[in-house]
XYZ file of C-alpha atoms in Angstrom:
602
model
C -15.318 -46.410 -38.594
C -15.904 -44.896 -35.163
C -17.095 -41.497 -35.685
C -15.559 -38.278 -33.742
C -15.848 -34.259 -33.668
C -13.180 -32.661 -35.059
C -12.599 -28.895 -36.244
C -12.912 -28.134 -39.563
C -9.183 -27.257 -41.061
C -10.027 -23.476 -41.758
C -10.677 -22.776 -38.349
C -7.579 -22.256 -37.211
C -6.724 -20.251 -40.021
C -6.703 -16.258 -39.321
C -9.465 -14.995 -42.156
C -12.286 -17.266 -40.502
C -14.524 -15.687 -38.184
C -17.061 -17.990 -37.066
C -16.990 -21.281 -35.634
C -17.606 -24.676 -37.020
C -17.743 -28.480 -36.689
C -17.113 -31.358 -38.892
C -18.233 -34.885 -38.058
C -14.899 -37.238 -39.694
C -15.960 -40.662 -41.459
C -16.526 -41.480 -44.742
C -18.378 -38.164 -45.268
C -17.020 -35.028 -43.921
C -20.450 -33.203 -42.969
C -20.466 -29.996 -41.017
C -22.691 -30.242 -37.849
C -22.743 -26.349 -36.734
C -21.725 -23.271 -38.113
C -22.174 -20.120 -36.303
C -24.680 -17.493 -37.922
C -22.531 -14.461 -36.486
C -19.000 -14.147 -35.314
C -18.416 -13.353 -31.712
C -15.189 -12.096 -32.753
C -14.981 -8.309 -32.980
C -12.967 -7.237 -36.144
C -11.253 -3.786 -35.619
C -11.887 -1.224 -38.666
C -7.914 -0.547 -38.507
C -6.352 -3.248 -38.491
C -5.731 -4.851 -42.674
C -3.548 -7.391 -42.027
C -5.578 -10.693 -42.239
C -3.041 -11.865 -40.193
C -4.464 -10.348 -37.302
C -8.206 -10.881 -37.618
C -10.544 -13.703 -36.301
C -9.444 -16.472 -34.874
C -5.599 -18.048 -34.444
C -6.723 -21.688 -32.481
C -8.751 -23.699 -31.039
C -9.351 -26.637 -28.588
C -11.687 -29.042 -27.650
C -11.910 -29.567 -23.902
C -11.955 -33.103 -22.255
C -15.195 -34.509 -20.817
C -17.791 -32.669 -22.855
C -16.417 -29.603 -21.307
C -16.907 -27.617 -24.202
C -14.677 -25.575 -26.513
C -12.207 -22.996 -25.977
C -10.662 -20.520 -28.511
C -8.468 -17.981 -29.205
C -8.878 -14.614 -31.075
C -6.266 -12.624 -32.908
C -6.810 -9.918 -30.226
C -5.687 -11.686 -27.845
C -8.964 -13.032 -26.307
C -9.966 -16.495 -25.208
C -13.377 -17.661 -25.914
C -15.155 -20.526 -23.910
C -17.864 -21.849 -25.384
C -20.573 -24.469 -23.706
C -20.841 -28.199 -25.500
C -23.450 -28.718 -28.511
C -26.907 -28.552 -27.472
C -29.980 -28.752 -29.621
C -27.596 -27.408 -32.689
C -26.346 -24.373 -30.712
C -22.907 -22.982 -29.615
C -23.568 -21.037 -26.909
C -19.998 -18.559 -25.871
C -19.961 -18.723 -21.845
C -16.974 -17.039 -20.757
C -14.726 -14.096 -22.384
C -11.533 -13.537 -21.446
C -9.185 -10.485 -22.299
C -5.765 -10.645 -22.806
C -4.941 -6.593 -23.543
C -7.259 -3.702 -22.941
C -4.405 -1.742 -24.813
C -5.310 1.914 -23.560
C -8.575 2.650 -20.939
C -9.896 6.059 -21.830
C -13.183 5.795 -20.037
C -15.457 3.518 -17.584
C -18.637 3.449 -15.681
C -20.740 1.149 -13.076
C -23.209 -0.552 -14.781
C -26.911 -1.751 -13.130
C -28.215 -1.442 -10.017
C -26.187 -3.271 -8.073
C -22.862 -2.007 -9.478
C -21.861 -5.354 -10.212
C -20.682 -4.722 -13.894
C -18.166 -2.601 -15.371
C -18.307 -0.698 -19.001
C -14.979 0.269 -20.326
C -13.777 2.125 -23.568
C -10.631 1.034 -24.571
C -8.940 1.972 -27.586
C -10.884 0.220 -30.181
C -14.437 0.677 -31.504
C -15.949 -1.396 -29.142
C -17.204 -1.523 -25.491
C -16.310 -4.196 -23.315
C -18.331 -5.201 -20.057
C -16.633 -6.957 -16.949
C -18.446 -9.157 -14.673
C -16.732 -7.765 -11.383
C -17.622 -10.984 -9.791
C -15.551 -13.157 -11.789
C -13.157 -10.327 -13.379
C -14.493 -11.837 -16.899
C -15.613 -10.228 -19.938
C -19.418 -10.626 -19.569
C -20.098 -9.270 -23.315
C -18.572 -6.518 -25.707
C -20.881 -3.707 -27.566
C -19.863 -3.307 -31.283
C -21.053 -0.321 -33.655
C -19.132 2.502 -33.789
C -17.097 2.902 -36.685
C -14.157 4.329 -34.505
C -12.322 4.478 -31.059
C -14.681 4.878 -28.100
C -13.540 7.880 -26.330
C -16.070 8.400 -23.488
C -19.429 7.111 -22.017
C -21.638 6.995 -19.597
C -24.529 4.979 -17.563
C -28.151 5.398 -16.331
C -31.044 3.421 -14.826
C -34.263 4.415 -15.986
C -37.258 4.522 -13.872
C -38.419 1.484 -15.525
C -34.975 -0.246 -14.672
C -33.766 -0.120 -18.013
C -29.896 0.493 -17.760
C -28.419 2.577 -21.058
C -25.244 2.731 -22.199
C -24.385 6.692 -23.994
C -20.899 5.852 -25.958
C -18.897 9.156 -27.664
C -16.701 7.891 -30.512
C -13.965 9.835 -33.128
C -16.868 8.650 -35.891
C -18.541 11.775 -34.602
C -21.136 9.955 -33.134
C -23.360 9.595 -30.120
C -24.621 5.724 -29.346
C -27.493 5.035 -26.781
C -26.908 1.023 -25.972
C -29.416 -0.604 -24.487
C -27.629 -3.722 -21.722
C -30.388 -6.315 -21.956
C -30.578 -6.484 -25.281
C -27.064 -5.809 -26.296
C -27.977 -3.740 -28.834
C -27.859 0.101 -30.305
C -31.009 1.757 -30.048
C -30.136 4.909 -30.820
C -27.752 6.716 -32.515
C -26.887 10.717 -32.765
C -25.510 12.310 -35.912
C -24.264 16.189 -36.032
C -20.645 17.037 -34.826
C -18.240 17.784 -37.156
C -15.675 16.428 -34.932
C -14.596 13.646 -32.379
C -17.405 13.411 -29.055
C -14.826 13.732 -26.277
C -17.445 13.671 -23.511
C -21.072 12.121 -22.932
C -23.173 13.054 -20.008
C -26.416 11.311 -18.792
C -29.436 13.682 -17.129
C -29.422 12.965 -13.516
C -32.625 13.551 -12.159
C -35.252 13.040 -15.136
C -32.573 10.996 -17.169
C -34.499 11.703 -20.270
C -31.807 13.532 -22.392
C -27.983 13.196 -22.651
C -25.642 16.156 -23.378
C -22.481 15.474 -25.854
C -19.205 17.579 -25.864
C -16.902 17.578 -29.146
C -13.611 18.321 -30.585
C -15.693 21.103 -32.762
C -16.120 23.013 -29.781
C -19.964 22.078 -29.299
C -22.131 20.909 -27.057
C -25.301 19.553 -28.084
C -28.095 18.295 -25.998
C -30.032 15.072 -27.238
C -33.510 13.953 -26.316
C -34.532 10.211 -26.149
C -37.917 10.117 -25.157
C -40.068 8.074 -27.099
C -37.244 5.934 -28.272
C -38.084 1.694 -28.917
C -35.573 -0.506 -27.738
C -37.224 -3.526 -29.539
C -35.996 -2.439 -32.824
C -33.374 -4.163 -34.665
C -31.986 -0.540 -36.282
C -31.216 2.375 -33.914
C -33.673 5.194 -33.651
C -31.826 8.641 -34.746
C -31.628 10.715 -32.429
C -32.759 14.833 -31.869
C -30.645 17.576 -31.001
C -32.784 19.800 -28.700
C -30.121 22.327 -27.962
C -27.133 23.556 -29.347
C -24.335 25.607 -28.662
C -20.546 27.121 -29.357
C -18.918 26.487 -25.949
C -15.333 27.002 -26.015
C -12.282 27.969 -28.024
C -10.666 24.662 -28.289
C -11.473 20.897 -27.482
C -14.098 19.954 -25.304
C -12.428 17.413 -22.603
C -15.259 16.602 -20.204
C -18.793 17.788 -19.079
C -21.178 17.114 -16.029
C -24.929 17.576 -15.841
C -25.875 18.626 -11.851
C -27.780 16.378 -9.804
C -30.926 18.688 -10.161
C -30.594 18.569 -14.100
C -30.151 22.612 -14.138
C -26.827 23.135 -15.553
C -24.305 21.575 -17.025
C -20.757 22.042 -16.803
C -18.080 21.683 -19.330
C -13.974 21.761 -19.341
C -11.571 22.820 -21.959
C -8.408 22.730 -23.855
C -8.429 26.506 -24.038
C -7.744 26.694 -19.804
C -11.755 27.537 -18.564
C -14.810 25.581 -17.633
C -17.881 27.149 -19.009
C -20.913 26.454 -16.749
C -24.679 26.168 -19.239
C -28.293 26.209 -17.761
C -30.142 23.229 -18.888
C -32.255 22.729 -21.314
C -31.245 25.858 -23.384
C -27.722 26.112 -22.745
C -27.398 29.802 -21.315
C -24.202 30.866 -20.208
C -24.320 31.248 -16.200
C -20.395 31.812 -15.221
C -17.034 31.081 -16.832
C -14.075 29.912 -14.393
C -11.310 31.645 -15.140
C -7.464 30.686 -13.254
C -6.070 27.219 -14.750
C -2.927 27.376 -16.731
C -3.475 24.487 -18.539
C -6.501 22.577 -20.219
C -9.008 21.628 -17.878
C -9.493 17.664 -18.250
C -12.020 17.321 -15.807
C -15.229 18.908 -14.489
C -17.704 17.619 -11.644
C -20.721 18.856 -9.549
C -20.976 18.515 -5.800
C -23.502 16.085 -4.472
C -24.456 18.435 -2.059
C -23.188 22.176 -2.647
C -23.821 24.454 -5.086
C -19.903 24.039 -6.308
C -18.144 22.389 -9.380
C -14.693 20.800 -9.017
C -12.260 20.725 -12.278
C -9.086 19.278 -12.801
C -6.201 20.864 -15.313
C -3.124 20.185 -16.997
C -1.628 22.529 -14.418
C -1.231 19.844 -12.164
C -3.705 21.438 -9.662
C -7.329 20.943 -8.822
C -9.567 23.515 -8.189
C -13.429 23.997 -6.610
C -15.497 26.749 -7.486
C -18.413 28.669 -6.768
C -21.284 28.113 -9.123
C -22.779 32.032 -7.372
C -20.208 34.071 -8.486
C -17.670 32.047 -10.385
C -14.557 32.210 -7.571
C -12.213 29.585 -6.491
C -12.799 28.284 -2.808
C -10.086 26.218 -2.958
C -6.971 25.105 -4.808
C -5.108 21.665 -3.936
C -1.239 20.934 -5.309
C 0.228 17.049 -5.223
C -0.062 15.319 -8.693
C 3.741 16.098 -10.563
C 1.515 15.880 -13.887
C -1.730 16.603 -15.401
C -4.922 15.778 -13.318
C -7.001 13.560 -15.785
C -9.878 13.081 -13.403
C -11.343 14.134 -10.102
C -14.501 12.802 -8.586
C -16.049 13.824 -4.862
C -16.998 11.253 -2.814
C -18.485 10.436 0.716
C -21.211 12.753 0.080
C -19.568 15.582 -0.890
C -16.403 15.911 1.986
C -13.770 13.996 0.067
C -12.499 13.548 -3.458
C -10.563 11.132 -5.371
C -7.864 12.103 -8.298
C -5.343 10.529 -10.676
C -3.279 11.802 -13.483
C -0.905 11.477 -15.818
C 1.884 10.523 -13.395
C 0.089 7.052 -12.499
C -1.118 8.357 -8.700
C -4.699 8.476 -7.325
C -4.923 10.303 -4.492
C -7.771 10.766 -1.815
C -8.247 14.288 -0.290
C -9.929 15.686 2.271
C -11.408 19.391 1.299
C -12.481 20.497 4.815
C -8.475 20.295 6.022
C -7.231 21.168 2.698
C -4.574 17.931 2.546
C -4.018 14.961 1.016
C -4.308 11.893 3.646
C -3.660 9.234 0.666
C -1.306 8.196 -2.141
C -1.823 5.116 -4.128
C 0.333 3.904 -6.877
C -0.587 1.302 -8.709
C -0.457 2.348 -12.036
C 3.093 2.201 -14.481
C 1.209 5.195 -16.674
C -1.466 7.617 -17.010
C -4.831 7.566 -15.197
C -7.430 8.520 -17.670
C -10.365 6.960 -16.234
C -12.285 6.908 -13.392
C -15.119 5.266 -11.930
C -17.448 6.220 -8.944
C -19.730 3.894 -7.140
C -22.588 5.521 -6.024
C -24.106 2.479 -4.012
C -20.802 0.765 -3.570
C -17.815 1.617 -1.198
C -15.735 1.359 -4.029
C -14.036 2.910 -7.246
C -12.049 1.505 -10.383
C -9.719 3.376 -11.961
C -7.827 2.519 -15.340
C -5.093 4.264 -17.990
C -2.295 3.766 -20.192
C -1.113 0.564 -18.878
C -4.313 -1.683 -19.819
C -4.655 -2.185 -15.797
C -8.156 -1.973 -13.976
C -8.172 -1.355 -10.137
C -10.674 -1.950 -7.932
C -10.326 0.279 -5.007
C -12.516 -0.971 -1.416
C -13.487 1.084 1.254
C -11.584 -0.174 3.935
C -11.641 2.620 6.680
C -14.297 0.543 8.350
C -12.001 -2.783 8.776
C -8.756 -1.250 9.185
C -10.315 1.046 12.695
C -11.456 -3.047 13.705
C -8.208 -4.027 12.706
C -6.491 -1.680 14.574
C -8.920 -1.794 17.567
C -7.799 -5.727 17.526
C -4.459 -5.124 17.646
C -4.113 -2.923 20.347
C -6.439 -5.130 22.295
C -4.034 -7.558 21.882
C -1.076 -5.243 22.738
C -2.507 -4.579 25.573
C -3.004 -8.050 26.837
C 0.242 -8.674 25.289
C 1.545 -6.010 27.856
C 0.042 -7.071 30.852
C 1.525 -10.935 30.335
C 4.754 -8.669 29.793
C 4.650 -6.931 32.841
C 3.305 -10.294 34.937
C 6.587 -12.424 33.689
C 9.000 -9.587 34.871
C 7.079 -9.643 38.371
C 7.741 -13.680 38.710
C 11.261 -13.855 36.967
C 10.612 -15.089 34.019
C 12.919 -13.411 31.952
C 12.707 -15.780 29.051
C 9.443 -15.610 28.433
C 8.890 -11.977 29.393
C 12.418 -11.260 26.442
C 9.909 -13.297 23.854
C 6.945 -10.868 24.222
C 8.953 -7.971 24.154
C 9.932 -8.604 20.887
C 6.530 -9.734 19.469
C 5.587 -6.399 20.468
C 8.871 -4.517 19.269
C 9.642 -2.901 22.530
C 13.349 -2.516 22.224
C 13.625 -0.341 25.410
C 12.152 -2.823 27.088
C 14.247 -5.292 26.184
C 17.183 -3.646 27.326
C 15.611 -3.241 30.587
C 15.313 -6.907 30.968
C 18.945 -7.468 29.845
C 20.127 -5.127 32.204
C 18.285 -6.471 34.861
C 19.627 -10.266 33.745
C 23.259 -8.428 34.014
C 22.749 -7.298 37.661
C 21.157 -10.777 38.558
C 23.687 -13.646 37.391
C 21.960 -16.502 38.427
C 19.075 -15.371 35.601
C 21.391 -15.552 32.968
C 20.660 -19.018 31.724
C 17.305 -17.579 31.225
C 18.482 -15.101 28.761
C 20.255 -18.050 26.788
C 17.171 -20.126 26.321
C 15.196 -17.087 25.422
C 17.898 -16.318 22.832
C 17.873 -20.144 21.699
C 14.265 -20.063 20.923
C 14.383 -16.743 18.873
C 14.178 -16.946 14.811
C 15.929 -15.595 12.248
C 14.146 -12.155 11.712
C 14.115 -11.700 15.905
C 17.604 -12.498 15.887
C 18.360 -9.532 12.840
C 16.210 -7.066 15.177
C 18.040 -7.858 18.112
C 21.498 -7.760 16.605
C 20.099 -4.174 15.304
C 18.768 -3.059 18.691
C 22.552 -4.191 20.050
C 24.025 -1.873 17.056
C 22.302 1.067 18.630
C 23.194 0.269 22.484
C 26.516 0.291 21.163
C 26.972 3.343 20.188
C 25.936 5.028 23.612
C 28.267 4.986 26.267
C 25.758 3.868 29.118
C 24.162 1.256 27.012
C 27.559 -0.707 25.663
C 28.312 -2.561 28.454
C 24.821 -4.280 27.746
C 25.454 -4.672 24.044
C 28.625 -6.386 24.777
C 26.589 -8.723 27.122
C 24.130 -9.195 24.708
C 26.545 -10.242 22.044
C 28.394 -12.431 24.030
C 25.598 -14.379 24.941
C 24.478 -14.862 21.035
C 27.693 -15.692 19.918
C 28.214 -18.285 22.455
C 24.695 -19.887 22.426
C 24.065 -19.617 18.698
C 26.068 -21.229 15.668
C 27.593 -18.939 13.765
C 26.627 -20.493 10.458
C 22.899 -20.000 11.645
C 24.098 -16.117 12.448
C 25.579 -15.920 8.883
C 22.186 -17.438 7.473
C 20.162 -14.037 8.592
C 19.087 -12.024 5.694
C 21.124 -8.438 6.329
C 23.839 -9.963 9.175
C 27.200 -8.766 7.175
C 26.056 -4.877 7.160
C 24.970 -4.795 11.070
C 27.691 -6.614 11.863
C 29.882 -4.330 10.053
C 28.365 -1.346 11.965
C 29.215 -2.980 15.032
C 32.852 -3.570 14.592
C 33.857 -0.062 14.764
C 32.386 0.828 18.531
C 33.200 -2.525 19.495
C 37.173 -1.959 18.783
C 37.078 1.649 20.381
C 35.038 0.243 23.785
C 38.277 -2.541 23.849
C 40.730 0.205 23.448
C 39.405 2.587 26.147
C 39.376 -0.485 28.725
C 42.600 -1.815 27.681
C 43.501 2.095 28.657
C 42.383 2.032 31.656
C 44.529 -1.528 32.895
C 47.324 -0.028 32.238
C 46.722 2.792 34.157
C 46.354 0.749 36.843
C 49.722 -0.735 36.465
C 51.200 3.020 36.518
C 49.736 3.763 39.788
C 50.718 0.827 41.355
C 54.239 1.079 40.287
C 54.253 4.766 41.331
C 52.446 3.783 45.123
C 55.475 0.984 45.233
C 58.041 3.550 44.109
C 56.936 6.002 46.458
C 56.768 3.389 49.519
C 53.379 4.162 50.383
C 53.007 0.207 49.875
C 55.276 -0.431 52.592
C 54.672 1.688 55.352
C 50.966 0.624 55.089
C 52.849 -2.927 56.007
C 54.967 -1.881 58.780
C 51.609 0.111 60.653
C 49.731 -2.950 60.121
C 52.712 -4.779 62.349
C 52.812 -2.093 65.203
C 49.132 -2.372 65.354
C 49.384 -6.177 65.987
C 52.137 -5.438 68.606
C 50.365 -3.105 70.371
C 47.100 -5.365 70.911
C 49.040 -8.546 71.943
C 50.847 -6.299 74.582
C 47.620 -5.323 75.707
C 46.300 -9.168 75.966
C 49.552 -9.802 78.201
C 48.723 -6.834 81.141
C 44.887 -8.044 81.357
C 46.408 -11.336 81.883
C 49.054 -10.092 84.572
C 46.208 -8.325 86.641
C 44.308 -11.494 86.983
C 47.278 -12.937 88.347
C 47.841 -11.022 91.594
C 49.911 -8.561 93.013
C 53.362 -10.277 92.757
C 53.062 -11.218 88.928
C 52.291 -7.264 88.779
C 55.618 -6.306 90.652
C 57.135 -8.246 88.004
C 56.255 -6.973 85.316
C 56.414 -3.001 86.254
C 60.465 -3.855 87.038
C 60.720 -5.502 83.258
C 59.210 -2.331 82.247
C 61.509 -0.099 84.414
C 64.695 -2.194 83.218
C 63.239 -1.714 79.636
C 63.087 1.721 80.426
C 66.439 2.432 81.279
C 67.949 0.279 78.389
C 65.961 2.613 76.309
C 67.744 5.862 77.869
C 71.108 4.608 77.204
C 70.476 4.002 74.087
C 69.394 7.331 72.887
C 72.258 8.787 75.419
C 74.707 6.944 72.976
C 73.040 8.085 69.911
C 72.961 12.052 70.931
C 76.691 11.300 71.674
């Protein structure tokens, strides 16, 4: 019988864990069984239902296996080589809630995020895959943070509700060291910056505790414990957040009970207390470059203080909601901040305003990510969403410079078609570069030059369907302006007499423009139709008045008079006797004429 791989039966059941393989014939014999399961179990969960594995499938062409997890994960694993199962590629499903994240290595190219489970999962940014997932802590993950020894060692510091602080080392994968002493959840976890030799924990017992791991192996298969060098009662209420300065001289740490409490390093000696949010302060950061420490609060405001004396320099309004986190960047003159109503904003703190609103989020912001080599930040929050955010003030001023390079040219071409009559082409420019004074420039100059109206028809021929919507719209506003309708009405006539109006009914939008051009429309025909007939009343009333006619009978006398005038230039150049003549006509003429008015007067 031909032999074949097949899965063993139990491995799509839920309970199993690991991964196996079955060779079918006569014998059912297992080939491989994994060691350790790559599936993380959660501590809460107790329905079997939802553990381990749910399917499986083996792809085509020796291209391996791929599987799926109960929390929602895929799992692709490499063919079998040399007895081994090696998992290449992770894929999440659901990150459920993002409380915290962090660049990871030197190049920034990985991502370490705490999502609301006991584990920490690691995203190649270059493929947007789950690279590999740090399992040990007992509860949720609420915060961490990153470092790059001197050595170039990168560590992982993890802050969980099992009251315990984790040191993870990446290249191995494993917990090296592990901190046991708060009596509560560790809310916030702070690497040194400058000797990055100690790591400072904040905790829902109102603590702050400063741990030391010098000396600590990281080729040990257990974690190394390890030792609180400084201790100390910080605040009233919850701890939310702390930040070590760059020069690894203080620390700073925000509240639930409305202050941020700022502690020289390594002792933890009170320096100042700022004093003026309303709300719990969620966030706390040092300046790169001043001595200053920015917080964010539940008051919906973000504030920057004076490490000196303790006073707010400045206080910035926007966010509708909580500020969850607030981070400076570009060395110190802008800062980024999101919240609880799902917008991260970018401010600038030498003007005092916000130039930027992004929202891409459908629920709170609670983590954010800085790159400190990288042009870039990620953000993350209730909606299991992680955003990469790009400097791109850079590309858009090229962008931009492009454009109105082109507009320019764009212009000029404008400005030469106008100069040799090309009204079609020179209409087709003008709306590429949505000039709709210009455009009614060139249709009024089509109206006063007939002959170029033909011109206007092809150019309206070759427009599309979105020109054709802006151009009904630009004739929607000409309308409604007494000096402009005349131009409108042009305008319209030549579309609906050179375009179908089935194509007119096709553009997206037509029935509302159209509607807002009926109304001006109907009054434009009613004042003209007003003015005909007014015409008709003063001709009846000239006609009435005979004006009409006597402007008839002075046209006649005028004739008269000339053609009598013809006749005695004619008589002179006929001599003397042809004169005689005529002066006796006139006499006789003259005479008739007195008896006539003799008889009238009697």
């Amino acid at each position: 019988m031909e032999k074949a791989l097949v899965i063993h039966q139990q491995f799509i059941m839920s309970q199993l864990v690991n991964v196996a393989f079955y060779e079918y014939g006569t014998l059912n014999v297992c080939l491989y069984e994994q060691k350790s399961s790559d599936v993380t179990v959660t501590s809460e969960i107790d329905d079997e239902s939802k553990r381990g594995f749910t399917g499986a499938v083996i792809l085509p062409r020796d291209g391996g296996l791929v599987s799926v997890t109960a929390d929602q994960q895929f799992l692709f694993y490499s063919s079998i080589a040399d007895g081994q199962l090696v998992l290449t590629k992770r894929l999440v499903g659901d990150n459920e809630e993002i409380l915290d994240m962090k660049f990871l290595g030197e190049e920034e190219n990985f991502l370490a995020v705490a999502t609301n489970l006991e584990q920490v999962r690691v995203y190649d940014l270059a493929s947007k895959s789950c690279s590999y997932v740090l399992s040990g802590h007992a509860d949720i993950i609420l915060c961490l943070d990153t470092c790059i020894l001197s050595c170039g060692r990168v560590l992982i510091a993890t802050g969980s509700k099992d009251n315990t602080v984790r040191l993870w080392d990446s290249e191995s994968r494993k917990c090296v060291g592990i901190g046991k002493g708060h009596m509560g959840g560790i809310g916030a976890v702070a690497f040194s910056r400058k000797e990055k030799n100690f790591l400072v924990s904040g905790s829902s017992d109102r603590t702050i505790k400063v741990w030391s791991f010098d000396g600590i192996s990281y080729d040990v298969d257990q974690p190394t414990g390890l030792k609180a060098k400084a201790v100390v009662a910080a605040h009233d209420k919850d701890i939310n957040s702390l930040a070590v300065a760059p020069n690894d001289h203080f620390v700073c740490t925000g509240s639930q009970d409305r202050t941020a409490c700022v502690w020289r390093l390594p002792d933890l000696v009170s320096v100042v207390v700022l004093r003026g949010h309303k709300r719990g302060v969620w966030s706390v950061e040092f300046s790169p470059v001043d001595p200053c420490v920015i917080t964010g609060s539940g008051d919906a405001t973000i504030k920057i203080w004076s490490i000196a004396d303790g006073s707010c320099i400045r206080t910035f309004e926007g966010h509708t909601s909580s500020v969850l986190r607030a981070s400076f960047l570009t060395r110190g003159t802008q800062f980024v901040s999101c919240g609880a109503d799902g917008l991260v904003k970018l401010w600038t703190i030498k003007t005092n305003e916000c130039i930027a609103t992004y929202d891409q989020h459908e629920d709170k912001v609670w983590a954010l990510a800085i790159g400190k080599k990288t042009e870039m930040f990620a953000t993350g929050g209730g909606d299991a969403v992680v955003n990469l955010w790009y400097d791109s003030t850079a590309a858009d001023k090229e962008e931009a410079f492009r454009e109105e390079e082109e507009r320019v040219l764009k212009g000029q071409t404008l400005e030469n078609a106008v100069q040799d009559g090309d009204f079609s082409k020179a209409i087709q420019i003008a709306f590429d570069l949505n000039r709709p004074r210009k455009l009614f420039q060139l249709f009024s100059e089509i109206c006063r030059k007939k002959d170029d109206r033909h011109q206007m028809e092809k150019a309206l021929c070759d427009l599309g369907q979105e020109q054709l919507r802006l151009l009904f719209e630009y004739a929607r506003e000409w309308n409604t302006k007494p000096k402009m309708c005349h131009i409108a009405q042009l305008v319209l006539f030549q579309v609906f007499s050179s375009i179908s109006p089935s194509v007119i009914l096709e553009i997206k939008g037509i029935g509302e423009v159209l509607e807002g051009l009926i109304p001006y429309t109907q009054r434009h025909f009613s004042r003209i139709d007003r003015v005909v007939r007014s015409t008709y009343l003063v001709d009846y009333s000239l006609a009435g008045m005979g004006v009409v006619e006597a402007d008839v009978n002075d046209a006649k006398e005028d004739r008269k008079g000339s053609r009598e005038e013809e006749e005695q230039d004619h008589a002179q150049n006929n001599g003397e006797a042809l004169e005689d003549t005529t002066r006796t006509k006139k006499r006789k003429s003259s005479k008739t004429g007195k008896t006539k008015s003799k008889k009238l007067k009697g």
